[in-house]
Coordinates of C-alpha atoms in Angstrom, one line a residue:
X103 CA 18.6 18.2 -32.9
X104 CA 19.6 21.6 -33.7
X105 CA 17.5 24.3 -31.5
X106 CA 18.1 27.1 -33.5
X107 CA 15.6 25.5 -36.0
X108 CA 12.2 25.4 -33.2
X109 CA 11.2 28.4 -31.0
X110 CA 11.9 28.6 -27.5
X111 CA 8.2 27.4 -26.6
X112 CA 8.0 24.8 -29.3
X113 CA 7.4 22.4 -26.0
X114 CA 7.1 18.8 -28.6
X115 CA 10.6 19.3 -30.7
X116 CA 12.8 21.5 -28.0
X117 CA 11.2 21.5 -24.4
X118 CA 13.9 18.9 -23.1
X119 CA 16.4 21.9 -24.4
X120 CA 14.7 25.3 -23.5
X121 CA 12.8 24.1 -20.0
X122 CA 16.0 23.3 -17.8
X123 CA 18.0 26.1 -19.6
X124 CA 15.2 28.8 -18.3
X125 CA 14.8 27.2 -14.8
X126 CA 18.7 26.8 -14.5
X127 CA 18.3 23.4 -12.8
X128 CA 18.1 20.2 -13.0
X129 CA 14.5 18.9 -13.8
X130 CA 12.0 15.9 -14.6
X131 CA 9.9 16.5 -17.6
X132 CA 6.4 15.7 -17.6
X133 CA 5.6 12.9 -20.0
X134 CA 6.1 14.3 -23.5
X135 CA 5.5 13.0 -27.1
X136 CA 9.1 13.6 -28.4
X137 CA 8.0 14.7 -32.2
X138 CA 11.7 14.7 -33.5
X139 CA 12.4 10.4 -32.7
X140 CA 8.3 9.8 -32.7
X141 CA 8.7 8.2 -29.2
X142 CA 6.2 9.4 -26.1
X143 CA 9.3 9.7 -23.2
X144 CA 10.0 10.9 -19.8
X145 CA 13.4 12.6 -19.1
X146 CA 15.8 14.1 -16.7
X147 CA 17.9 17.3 -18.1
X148 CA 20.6 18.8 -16.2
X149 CA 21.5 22.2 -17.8
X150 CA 25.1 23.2 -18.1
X151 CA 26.6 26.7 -17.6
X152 CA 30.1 28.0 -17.8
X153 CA 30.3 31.5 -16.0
X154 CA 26.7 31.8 -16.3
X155 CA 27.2 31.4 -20.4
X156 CA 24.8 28.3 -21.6
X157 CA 26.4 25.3 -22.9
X158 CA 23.9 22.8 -23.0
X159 CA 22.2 20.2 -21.6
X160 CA 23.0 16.5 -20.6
X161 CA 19.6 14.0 -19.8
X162 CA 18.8 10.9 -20.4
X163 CA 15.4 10.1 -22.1
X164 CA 13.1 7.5 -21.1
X165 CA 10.7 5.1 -23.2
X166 CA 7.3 6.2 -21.2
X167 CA 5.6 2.8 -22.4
X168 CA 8.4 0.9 -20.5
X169 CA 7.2 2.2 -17.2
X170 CA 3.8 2.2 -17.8
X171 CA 4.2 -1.6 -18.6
X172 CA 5.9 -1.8 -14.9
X173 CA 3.0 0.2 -13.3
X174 CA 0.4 -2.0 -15.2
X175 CA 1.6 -5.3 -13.8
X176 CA 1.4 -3.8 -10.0
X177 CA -1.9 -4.9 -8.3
X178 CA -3.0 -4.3 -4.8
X179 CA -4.9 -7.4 -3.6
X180 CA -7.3 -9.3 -6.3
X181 CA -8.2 -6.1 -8.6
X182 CA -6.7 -3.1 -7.0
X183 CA -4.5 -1.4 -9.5
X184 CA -2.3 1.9 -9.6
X185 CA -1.6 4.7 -12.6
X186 CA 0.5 7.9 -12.5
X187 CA -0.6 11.7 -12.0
X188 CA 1.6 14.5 -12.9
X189 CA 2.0 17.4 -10.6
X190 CA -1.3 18.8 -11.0
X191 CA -2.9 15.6 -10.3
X192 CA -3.7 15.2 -14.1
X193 CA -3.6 11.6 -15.2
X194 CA -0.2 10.5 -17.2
X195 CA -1.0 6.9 -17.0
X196 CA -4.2 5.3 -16.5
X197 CA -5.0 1.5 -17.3
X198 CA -8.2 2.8 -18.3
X199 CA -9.2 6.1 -18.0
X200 CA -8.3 8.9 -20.6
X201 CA -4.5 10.9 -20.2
X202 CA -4.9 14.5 -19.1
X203 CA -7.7 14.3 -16.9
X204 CA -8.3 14.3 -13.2
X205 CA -9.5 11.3 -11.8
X206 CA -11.6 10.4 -8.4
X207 CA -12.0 6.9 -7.2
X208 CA -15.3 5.9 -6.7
X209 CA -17.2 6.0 -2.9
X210 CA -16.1 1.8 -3.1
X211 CA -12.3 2.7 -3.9
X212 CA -9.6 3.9 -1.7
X213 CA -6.8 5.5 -3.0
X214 CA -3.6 5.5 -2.0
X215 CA -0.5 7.3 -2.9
X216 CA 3.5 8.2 -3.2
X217 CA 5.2 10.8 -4.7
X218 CA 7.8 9.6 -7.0
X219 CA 11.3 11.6 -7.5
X220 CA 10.6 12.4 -10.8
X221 CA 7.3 14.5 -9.6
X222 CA 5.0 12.2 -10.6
X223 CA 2.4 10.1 -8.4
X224 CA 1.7 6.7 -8.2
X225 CA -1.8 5.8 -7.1
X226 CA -3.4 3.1 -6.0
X227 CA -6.5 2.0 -6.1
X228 CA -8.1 -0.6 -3.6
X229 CA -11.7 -2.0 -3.6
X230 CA -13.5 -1.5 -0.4
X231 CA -14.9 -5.0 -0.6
X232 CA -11.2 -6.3 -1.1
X233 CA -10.2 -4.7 2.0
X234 CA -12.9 -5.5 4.0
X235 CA -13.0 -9.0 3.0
X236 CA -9.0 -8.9 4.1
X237 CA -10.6 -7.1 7.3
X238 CA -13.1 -9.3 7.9
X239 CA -11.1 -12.7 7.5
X240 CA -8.2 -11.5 9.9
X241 CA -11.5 -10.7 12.6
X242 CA -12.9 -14.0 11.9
X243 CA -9.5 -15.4 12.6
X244 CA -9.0 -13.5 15.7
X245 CA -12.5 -14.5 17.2
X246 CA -11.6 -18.4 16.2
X247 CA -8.0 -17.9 18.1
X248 CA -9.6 -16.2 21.2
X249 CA -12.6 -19.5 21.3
X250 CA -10.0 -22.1 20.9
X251 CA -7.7 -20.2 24.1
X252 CA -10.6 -19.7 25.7
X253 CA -12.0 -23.6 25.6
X254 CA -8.2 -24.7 25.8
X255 CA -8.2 -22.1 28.9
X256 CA -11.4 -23.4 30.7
X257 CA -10.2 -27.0 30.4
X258 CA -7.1 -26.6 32.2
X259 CA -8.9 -24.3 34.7
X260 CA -11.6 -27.3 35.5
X261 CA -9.0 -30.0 35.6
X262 CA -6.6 -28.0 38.3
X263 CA -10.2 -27.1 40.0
X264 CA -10.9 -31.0 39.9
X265 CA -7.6 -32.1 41.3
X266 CA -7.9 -29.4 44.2
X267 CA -11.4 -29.9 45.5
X268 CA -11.5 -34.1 45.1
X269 CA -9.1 -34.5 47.7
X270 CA -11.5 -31.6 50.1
X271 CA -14.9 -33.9 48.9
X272 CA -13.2 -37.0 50.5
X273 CA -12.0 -35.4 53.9
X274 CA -15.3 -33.5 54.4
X275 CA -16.7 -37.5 53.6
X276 CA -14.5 -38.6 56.0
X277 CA -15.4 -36.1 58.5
X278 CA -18.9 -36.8 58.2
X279 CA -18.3 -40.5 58.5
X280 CA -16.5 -39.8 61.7
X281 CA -19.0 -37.5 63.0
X282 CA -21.7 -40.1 62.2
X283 CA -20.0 -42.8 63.7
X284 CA -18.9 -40.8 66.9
X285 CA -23.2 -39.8 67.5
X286 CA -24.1 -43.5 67.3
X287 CA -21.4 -44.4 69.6
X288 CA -22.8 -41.2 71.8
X289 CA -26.6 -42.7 71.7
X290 CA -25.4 -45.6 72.6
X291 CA -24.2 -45.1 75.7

């Protein structure tokens, strides 16, 4: 492309040129429809200077649509999903809500989210009654574990109770056999 045809601020043809040159460092774009190869990309410029005199830059351009195909097959349980925010937390990607805009979840939703390298977030969105149906299964589960340990737990318990006191019942028998049998002798005589 040759620059000296587009302004400085002509941000669609030459913002991958003029944008690291100005900051003098390496930067992430924000998604950007490309007017000059007709291709809406992402890309990473390293500007280059030789005793502080420009030279250029040096980036590599990435097809937006291939991550947003990525991003678009990532759900979170049954019908959680994610999309991308730029910096300002303007929405670059959105499965179905319009680029550009700011979006809140909805008081059922939770959203979660990482800052990517490039600058960018990836969000997640989880519905509450996904997550509480995960929530209330693993509960269920627990309550089912702690019944069976507690039946399993009660029968050992009887059986050792069992085994101590039936050998007690039959002395205390024993003793009150004796005891019986030791009065009618007594009357007896």
């Amino acid at each position: 492309t040759n620059i000296t045809q587009y302004s400085p601020n002509d941000v669609e043809h030459v913002g991958w040129y003029y944008l690291p040159i100005q900051t003098g460092k390496p930067m992430w774009l924000t998604p950007y429809y490309n007017k000059n190869i007709d291709v809406y990309m992402i890309s990473y410029v390293v500007p280059m200077f030789l005793e502080n005199k420009e030279l250029g830059v040096a980036g590599i351009d990435i097809d937006f649509e291939l991550m947003t195909k990525l991003i678009s097959k990532i759900r979170i349980l049954k019908t959680g999903y994610t999309y991308l925010e730029d910096k300002e937390g303007l929405v670059t990607y959105h499965p179905t809500f319009p680029v550009g805009l700011s979006f809140k979840p909805s008081e059922d939703q939770i959203r979660i989210s990482t800052e990517l390298f490039n600058g960018m977030t990836l969000v997640g969105i989880i519905p509450l009654s996904e997550l509480n149906a995960q929530r209330n299964k693993l509960i269920l589960q627990c309550i089912l574990f702690i019944l069976i340990l507690l039946a399993l737990t009660t029968t050992i318990t009887i059986f050792f109770a069992r085994s101590i006191t039936k050998p007690l019942k039959k002395l205390t028998e024993e003793a009150k056999k004796m005891i019986s049998e030791n009065r009618d002798v007594m009357d007896v005589l």
